[in-house]
Coordinates of C-alpha atoms (C1' of nucleotides) in Angstrom, one line a residue:
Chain Q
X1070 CA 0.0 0.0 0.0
X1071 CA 1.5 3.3 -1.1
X1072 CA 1.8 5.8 1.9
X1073 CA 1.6 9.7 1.4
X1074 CA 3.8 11.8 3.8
X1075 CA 4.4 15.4 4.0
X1076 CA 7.9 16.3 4.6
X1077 CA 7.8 19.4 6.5
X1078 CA 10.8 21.2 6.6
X1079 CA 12.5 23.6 9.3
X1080 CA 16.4 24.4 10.0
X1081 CA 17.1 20.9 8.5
X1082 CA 17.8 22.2 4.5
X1083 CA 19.7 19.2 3.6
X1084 CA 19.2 16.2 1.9
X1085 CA 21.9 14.0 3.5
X1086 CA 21.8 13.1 7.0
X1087 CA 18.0 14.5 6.8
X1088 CA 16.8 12.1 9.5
X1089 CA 13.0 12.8 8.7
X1090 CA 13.6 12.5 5.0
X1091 CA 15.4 9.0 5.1
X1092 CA 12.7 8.1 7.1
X1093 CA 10.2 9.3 4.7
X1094 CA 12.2 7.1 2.0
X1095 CA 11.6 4.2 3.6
X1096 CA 9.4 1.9 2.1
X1097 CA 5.8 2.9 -0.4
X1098 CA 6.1 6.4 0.2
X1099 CA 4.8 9.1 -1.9
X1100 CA 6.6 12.6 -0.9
X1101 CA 5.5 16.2 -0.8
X1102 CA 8.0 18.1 0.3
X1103 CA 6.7 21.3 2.4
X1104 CA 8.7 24.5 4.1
X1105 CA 6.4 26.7 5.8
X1106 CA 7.5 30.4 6.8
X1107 CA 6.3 30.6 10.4
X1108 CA 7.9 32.8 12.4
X1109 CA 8.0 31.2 16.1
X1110 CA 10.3 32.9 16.8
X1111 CA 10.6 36.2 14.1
X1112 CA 13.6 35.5 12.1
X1113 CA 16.1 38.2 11.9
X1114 CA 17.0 40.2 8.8
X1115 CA 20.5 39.4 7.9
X1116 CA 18.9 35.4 8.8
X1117 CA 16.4 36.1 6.4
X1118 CA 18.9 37.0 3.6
X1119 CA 20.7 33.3 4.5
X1120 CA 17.5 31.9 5.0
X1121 CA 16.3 32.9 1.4
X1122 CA 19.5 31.4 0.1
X1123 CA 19.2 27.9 1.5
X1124 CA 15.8 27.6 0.2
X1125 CA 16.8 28.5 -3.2
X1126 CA 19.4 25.7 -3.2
X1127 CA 17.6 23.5 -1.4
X1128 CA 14.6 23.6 -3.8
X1129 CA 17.5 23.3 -6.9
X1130 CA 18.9 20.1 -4.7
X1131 CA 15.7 18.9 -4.7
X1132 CA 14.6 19.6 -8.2
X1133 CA 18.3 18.0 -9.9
X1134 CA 18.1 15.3 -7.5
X1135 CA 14.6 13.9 -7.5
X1136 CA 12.7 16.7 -10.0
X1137 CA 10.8 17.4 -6.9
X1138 CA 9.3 20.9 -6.1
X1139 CA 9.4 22.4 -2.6
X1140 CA 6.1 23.6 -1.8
X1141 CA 6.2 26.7 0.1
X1142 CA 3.4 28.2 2.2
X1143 CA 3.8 31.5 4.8
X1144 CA 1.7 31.4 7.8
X1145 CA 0.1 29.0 10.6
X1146 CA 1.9 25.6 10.7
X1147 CA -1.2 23.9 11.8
X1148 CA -3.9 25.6 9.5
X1149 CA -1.3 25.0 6.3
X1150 CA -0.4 21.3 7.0
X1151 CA -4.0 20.7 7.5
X1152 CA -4.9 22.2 4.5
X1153 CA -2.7 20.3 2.5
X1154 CA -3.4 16.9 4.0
X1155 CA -6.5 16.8 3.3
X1156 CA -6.4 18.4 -0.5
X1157 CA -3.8 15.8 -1.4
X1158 CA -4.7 12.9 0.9
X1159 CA -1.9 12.9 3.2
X1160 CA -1.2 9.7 5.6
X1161 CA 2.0 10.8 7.5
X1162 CA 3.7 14.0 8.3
X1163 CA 7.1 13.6 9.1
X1164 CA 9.8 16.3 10.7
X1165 CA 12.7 16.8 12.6
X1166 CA 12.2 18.2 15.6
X1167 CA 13.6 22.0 16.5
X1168 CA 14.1 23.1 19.7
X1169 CA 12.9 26.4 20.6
X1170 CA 10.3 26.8 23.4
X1171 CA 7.7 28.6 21.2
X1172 CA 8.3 26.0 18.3
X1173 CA 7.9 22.9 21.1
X1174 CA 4.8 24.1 22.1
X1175 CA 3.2 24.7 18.2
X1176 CA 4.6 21.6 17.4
X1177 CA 3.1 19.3 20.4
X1178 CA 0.1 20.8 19.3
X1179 CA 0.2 20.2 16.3
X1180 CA 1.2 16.3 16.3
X1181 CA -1.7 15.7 18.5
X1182 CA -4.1 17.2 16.4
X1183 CA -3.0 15.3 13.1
X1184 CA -2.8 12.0 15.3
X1185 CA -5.9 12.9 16.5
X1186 CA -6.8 12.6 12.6
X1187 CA -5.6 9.6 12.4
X1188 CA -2.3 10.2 10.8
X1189 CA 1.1 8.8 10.9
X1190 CA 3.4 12.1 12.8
X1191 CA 6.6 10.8 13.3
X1192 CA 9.4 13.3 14.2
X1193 CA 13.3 13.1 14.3
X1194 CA 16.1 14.8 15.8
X1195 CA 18.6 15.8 13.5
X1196 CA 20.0 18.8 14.7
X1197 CA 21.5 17.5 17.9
X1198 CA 24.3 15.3 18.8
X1199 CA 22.6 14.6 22.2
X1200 CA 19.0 15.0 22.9
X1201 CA 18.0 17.6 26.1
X1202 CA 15.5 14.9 27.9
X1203 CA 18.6 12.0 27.5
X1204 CA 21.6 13.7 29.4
X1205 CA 20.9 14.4 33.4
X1206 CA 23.4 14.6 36.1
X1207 CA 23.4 11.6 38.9
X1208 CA 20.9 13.6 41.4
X1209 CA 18.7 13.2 38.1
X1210 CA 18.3 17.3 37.1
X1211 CA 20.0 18.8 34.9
X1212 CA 23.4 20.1 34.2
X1213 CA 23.8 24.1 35.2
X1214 CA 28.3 23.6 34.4
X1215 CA 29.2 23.2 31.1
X1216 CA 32.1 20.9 31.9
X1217 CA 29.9 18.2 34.0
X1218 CA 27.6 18.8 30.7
X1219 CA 30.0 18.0 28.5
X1220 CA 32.2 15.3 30.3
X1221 CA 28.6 13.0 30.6
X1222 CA 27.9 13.7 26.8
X1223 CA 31.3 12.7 25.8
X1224 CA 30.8 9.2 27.1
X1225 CA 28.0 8.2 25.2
X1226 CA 29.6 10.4 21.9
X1227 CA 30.6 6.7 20.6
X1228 CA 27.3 5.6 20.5
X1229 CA 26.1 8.6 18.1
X1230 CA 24.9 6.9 15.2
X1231 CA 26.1 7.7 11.5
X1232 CA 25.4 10.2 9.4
X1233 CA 22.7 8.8 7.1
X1234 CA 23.2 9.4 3.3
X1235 CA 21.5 11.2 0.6
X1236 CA 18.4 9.0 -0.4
X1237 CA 19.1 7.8 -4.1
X1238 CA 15.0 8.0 -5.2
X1239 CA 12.0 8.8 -4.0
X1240 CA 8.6 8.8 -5.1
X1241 CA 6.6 12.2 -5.6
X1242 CA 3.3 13.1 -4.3
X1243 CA 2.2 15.7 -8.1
X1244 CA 1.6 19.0 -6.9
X1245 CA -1.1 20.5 -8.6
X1246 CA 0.1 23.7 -11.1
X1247 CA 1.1 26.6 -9.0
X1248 CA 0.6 25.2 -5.9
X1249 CA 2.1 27.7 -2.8
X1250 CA 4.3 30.7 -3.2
X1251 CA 7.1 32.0 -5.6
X1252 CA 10.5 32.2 -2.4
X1253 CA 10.5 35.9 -3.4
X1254 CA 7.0 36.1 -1.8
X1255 CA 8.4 35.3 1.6
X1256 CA 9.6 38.6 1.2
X1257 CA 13.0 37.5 3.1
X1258 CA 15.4 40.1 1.1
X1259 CA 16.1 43.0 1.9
X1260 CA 14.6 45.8 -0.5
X1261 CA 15.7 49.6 0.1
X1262 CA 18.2 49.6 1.3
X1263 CA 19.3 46.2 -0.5
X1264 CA 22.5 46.1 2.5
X1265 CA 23.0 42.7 1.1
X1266 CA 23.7 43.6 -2.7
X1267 CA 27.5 42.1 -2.2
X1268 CA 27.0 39.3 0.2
X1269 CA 26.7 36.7 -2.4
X1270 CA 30.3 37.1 -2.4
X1271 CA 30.3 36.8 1.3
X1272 CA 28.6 33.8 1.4
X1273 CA 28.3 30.6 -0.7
X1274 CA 24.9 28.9 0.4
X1275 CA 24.4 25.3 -0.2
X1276 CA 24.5 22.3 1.6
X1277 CA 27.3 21.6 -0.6
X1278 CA 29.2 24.5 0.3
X1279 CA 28.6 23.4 3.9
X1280 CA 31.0 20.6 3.7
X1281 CA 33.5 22.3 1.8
X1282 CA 33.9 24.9 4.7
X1283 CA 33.8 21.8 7.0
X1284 CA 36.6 19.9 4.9
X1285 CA 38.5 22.6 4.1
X1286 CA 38.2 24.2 8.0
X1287 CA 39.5 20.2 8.8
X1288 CA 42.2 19.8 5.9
X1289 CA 43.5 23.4 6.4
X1290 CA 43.0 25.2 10.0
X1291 CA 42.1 22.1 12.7
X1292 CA 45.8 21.6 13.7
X1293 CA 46.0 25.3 14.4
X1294 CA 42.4 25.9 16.2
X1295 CA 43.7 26.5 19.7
X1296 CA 45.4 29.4 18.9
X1297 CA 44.4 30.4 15.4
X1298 CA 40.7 30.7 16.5
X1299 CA 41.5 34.1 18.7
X1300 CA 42.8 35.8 16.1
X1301 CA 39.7 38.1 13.8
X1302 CA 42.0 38.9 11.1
X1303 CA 42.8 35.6 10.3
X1304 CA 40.1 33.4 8.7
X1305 CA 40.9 30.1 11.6
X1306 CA 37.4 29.4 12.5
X1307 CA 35.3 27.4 10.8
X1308 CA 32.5 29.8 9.6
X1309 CA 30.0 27.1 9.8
X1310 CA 27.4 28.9 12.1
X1311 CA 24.8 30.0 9.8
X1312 CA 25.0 26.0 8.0
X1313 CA 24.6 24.6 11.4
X1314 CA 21.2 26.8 12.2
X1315 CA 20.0 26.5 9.0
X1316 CA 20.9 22.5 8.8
X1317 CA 22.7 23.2 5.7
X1318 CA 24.9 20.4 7.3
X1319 CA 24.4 18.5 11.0
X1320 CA 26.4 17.9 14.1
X1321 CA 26.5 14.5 13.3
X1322 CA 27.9 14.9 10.1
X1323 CA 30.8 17.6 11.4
X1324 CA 31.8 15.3 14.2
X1325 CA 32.0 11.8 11.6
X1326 CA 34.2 14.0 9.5
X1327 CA 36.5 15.6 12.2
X1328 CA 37.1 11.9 13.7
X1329 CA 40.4 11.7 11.8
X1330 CA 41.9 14.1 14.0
X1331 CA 40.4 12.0 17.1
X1332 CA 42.9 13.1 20.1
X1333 CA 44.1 16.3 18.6
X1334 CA 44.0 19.3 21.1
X1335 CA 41.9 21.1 18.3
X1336 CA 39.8 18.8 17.2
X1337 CA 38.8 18.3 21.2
X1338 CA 38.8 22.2 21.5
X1339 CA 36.3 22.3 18.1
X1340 CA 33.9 20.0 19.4
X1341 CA 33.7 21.8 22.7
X1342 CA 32.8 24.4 20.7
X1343 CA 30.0 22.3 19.2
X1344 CA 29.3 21.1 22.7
X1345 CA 29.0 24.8 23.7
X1346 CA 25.9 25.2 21.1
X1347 CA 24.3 21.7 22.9
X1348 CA 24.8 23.3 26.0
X1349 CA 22.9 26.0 25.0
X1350 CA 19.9 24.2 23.7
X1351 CA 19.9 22.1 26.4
X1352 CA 19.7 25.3 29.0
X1353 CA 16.9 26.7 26.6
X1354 CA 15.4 23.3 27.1
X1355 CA 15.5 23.0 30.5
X1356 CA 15.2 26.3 31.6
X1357 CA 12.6 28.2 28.1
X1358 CA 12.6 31.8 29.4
X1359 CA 16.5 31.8 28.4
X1360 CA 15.8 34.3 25.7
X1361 CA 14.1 36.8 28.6
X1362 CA 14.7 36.0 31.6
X1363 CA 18.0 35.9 33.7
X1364 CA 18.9 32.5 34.5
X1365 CA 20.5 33.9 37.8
X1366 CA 17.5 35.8 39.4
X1367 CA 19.3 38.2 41.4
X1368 CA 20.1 39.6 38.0
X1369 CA 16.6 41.1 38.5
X1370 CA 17.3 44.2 40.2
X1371 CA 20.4 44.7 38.5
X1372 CA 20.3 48.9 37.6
X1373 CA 20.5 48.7 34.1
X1374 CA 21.3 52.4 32.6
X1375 CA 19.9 51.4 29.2
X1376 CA 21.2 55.0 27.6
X1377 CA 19.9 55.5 23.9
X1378 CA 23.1 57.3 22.6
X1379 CA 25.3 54.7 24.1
X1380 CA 23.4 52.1 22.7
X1381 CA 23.3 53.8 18.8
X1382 CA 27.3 54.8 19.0
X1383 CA 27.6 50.8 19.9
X1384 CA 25.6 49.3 17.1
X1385 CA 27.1 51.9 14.5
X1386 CA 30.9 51.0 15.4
X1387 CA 31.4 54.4 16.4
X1388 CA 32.5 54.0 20.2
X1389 CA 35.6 55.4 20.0
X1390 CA 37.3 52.1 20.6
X1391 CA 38.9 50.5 17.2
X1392 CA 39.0 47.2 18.3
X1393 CA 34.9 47.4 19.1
X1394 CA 34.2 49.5 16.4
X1395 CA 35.9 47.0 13.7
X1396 CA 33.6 43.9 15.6
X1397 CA 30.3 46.0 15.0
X1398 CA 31.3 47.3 11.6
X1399 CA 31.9 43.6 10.5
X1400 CA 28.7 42.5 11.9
X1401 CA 26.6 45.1 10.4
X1402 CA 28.1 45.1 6.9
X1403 CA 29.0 41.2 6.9
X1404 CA 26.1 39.7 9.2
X1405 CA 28.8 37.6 11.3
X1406 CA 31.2 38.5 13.6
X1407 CA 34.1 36.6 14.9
X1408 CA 33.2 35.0 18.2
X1409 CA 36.9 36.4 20.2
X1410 CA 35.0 39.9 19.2
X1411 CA 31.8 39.0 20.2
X1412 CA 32.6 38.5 23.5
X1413 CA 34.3 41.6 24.0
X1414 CA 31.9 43.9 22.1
X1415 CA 29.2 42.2 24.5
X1416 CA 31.2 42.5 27.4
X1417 CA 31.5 46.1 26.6
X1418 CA 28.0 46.8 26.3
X1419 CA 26.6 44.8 29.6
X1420 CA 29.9 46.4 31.9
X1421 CA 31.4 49.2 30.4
X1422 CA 28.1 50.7 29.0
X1423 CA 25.9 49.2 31.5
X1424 CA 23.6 48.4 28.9
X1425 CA 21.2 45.4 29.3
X1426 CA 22.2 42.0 27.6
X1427 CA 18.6 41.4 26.2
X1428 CA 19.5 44.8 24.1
X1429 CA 22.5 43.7 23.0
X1430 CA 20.9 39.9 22.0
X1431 CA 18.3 41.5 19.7
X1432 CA 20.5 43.7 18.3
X1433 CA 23.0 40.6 17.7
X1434 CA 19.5 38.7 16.4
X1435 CA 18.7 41.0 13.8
X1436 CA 22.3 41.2 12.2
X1437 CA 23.7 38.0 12.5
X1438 CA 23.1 35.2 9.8
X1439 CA 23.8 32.5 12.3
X1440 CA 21.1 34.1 14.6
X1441 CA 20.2 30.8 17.3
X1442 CA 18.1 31.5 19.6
X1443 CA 19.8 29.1 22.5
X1444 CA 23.4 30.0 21.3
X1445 CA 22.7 33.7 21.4
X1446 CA 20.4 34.1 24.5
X1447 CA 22.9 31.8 26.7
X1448 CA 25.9 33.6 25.5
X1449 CA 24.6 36.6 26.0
X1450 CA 23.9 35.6 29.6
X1451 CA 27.4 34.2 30.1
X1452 CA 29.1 37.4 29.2
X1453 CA 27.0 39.2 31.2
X1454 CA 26.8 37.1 33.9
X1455 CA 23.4 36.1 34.9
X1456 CA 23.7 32.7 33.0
X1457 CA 24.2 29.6 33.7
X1458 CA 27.9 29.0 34.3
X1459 CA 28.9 32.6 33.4
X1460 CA 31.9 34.1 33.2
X1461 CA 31.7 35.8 36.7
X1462 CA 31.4 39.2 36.8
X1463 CA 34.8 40.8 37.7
X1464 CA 35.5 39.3 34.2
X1465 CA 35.6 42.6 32.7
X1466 CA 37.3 42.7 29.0
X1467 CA 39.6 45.7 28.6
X1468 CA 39.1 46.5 24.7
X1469 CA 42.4 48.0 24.3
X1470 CA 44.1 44.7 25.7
X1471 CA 42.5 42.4 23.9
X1472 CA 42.8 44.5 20.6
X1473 CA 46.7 44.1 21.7
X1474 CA 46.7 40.5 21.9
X1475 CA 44.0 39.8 19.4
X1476 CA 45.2 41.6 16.5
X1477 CA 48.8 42.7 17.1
X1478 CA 49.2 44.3 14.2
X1479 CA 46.1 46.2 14.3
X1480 CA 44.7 44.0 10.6
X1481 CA 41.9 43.7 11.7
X1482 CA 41.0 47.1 12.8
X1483 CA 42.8 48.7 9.8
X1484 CA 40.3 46.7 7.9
X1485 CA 36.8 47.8 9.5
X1486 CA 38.0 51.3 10.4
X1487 CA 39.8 52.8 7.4
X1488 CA 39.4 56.1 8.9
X1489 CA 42.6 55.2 11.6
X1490 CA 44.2 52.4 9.6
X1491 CA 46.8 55.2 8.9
X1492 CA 48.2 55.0 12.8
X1493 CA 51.5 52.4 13.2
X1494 CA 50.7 49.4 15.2
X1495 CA 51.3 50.5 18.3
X1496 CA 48.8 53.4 18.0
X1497 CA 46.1 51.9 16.5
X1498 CA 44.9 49.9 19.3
X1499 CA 44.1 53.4 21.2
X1500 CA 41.5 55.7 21.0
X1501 CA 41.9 58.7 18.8
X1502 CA 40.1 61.6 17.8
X1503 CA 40.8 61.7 13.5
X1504 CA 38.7 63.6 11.6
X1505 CA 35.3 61.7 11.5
X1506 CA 36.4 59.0 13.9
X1507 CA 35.5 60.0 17.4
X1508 CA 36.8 59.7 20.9
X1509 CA 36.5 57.4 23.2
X1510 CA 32.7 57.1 24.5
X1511 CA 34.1 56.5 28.5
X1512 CA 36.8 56.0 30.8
X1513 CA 37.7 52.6 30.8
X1514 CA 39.1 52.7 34.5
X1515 CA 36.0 54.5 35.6
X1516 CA 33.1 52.8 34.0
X1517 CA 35.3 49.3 34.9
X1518 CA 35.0 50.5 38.8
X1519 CA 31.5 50.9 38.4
X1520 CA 30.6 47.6 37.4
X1521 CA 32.6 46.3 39.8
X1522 CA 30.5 48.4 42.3
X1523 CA 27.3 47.1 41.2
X1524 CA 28.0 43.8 40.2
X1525 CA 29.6 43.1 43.8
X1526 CA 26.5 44.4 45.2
X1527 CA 24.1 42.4 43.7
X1528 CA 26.1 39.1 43.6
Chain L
dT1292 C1' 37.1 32.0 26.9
dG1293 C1' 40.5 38.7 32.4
dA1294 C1' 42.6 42.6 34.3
dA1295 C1' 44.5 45.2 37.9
dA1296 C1' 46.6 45.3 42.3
dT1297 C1' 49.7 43.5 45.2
dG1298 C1' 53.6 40.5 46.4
dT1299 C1' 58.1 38.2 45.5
dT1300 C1' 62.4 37.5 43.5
dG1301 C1' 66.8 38.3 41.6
dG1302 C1' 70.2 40.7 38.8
dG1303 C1' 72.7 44.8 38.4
dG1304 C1' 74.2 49.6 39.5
dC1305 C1' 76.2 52.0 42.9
dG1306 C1' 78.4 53.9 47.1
Chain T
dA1184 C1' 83.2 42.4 48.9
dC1185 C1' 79.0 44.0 50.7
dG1186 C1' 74.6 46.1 51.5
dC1187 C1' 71.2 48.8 49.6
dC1188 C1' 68.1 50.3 46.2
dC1189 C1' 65.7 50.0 41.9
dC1190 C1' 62.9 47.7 38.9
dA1191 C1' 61.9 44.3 35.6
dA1192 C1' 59.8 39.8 35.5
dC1193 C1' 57.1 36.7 37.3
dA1194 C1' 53.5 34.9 40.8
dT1195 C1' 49.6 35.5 43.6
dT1196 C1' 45.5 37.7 45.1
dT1197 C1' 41.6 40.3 44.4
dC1198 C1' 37.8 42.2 42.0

DNA sequence: TGAAATGTTGGGGCG
DNA sequence: ACGCCCCAACATTTC
């Protein structure tokens, strides 16, 4: 008996290791594939623009592979897939499962109304290495330390399972003639001002392209990631962020790959890295007001100063410190920012500026492309403190120092502010008034003090 | 996945 | 030769 299944797709636009869609392979199936535009939670701009990108080659993929169409809808999950399973006679829905409170709850819903129905819902995790609900500590709760975190996860990392591979055929479910939207009706590009008119250049977005930054981050810059990765002028990280959200490529399939370097110093380095983005959806698991609420509570009175000017001469790149200026010029014209600077910048805005970390997170939201909701609300948190496992708060970075050790030779800087890349490389790490470039926006040694103050008080 | 303040040590200049 | 001081350089403590 032939079997019709929706393929509904979310941050899984890939065709190997697609958990869901080898499932949906799998014996008499008849596939529609579906991607819906439904905003739980609002997608960022510059995530739009990468968004918009993976669609376009994930419908290509499709189409070469398997002349399949991707139908795409905007709107209620619920209302759409409903629609559509009953116009085409749908048995099973099939997904892998995402992670984000908001998307956990619509989803629950959502399988038990189409079971309900009497359909097959069967969903997948694909974007994990370890599920939340599987790893808990001995007292049978959950992990608030990274390291515990990660020292349980990494003994049961052997019995990950392999990266599945790209289904040869499938069988389509027709789509009747001009069935769903054109992508351009998402409306996911940017119009005027089109800031992304060069990005294409920036960015090569496939799920082919994925593994080539992963090989080519493995072949060329692994043996070299416990230094190389501090350094923002030098391109030693592996870039695969925005793939990762997107599932342009999966955990699984980065950690199969980097086995061949199995107890190098980077390659254990790396995956904490990738252990550091399961640690932060297992915190938003565990603990779903991540994005809003301070994980440490007596981060409730803390006397945020909030100022508006502050804020704008931090998001333009214009605080008078190069080092932070370069990190928030690359992140508005680039949409990423390297993580050595994104610690600082946000260290800067939470101590220095005394500015409150949910600011700084949507700003970050809005003009990253690897925007992730766990990644970004719990790092956030961590810089500023009132996380789980934070950094505590004396931890105050001095811009000027780590612009010293950072980027020695001032590259990076002389790269995102032009206006000072004149100064030798002593100079350039300081603030200077030139011309349109302005001076510094406070006294480090002062404003340091005063987050010390107030920190101490309410810790 | 800090930085600054404070403490300690030891070499060298000097009377 | 010796004690004294200065001050890097490093170590420890504190925030």
């Amino acid at each position: 008996m032939i079997k019709k299944t929706i393929i509904w797709l979310k941050n899984d636009l890939r065709l190997s290791d697609n958990r869901a869609l080898s499932h949906a392979c799998k014996g008499n199936n008849k596939i529609l594939f579906l991607y819906i535009l439904d905003e739980t939670p609002a997608i960022g701009a510059a995530s739009k623009w990468f968004l918009y990108k993976a669609l376009k080659s994930f419908k290509e993929d499709i189409k070469q592979k398997y002349n399949a169409d991707l139908l795409i809808k905007s709107g209620n999950s619920k209302d759409i897939i409903d629609q559509i399973a009953k116009k085409y006679d749908i048995d099973s829905i099939v997904y892998n499962r995402v992670y984000e409170p908001d998307a956990i709850k619509r989803d629950a819903k959502i399988k038990e109304y189409f079971q309900q129905m009497n359909l097959e819902v069967k969903t997948f995790n694909s974007s994990l290495l370890f599920e939340p609900s599987k790893i808990k500590n001995l007292s049978g709760s959950y992990f608030k330390v990274f390291t515990p975190f990660w020292k349980k996860c990494l003994t049961q990392i052997s019995n990950i399972d392999a990266p599945h591979k790209i289904p040869k055929s499938l069988e389509l479910i027709k789509l009747e003639q001009n069935e769903g939207l054109n992508l351009q009706d998402l409306n996911l590009l940017p119009q005027s001002p089109n800031w992304a008119k060069n990005w294409d250049s920036l960015y090569k977005v496939s799920e082919e392209e994925a593994h080539n930054l992963a090989e080519d981050f493995m072949n060329n810059r692994m043996l070299n990631y416990v230094e190389g990765r501090d350094f923002p002028a030098t391109n030693n990280t592996s870039f695969l962020s925005p793939y990762l959200h997107f599932g342009l490529i999966s955990p699984k399939q980065i950690y199969f790959k980097s086995m061949i370097f199995s107890g190098n110093a980077g390659l254990n380095h790396f995956l904490s890295e990738i252990g550091w983005r399961e640690f932060s959806y297992y915190l938003l698991y565990y603990f779903p007001d991540l994005p809003q609420k301070n994980f440490k509570s007596k981060f409730d009175s803390f006397p945020w100063e909030n100022n508006k000017e502050d804020l704008e001469k931090w998001q333009k790149g214009m605080t008078g410190f190069p080092f932070i200026d370069a990190g928030m010029r690359q992140l508005w014209n680039t949409g990423w920012m390297h993580n050595r600077v994104r610690m600082v910048v946000a260290s800067f805005l939470t101590k220095n500026l005394l500015i409150d970390w949910r600011i700084g997170e949507r700003w970050f939201w809005d003009c990253l492309v690897d925007s992730d909701l766990a990644a970004n609300s719990a790092s956030w948190q961590w810089v500023a403190g009132s996380g789980a496992d934070a950094a505590p708060y004396f931890r105050i970075f001095n811009p000027i120092t780590q612009s010293q050790k950072f980027d020695p030779k001032g590259e990076y800087i002389r790269k995102w502010v032009p206006e000072i890349a004149h100064l030798s490389d002593k100079e350039i790490h300081y603030p200077v008034h030139r011309d349109e470039y302005p001076e510094a926006m406070v006294d480090l040694k002062f404003s340091r003090n005063r987050a010390l103050a107030i920190y101490k008080k309410i810790s």
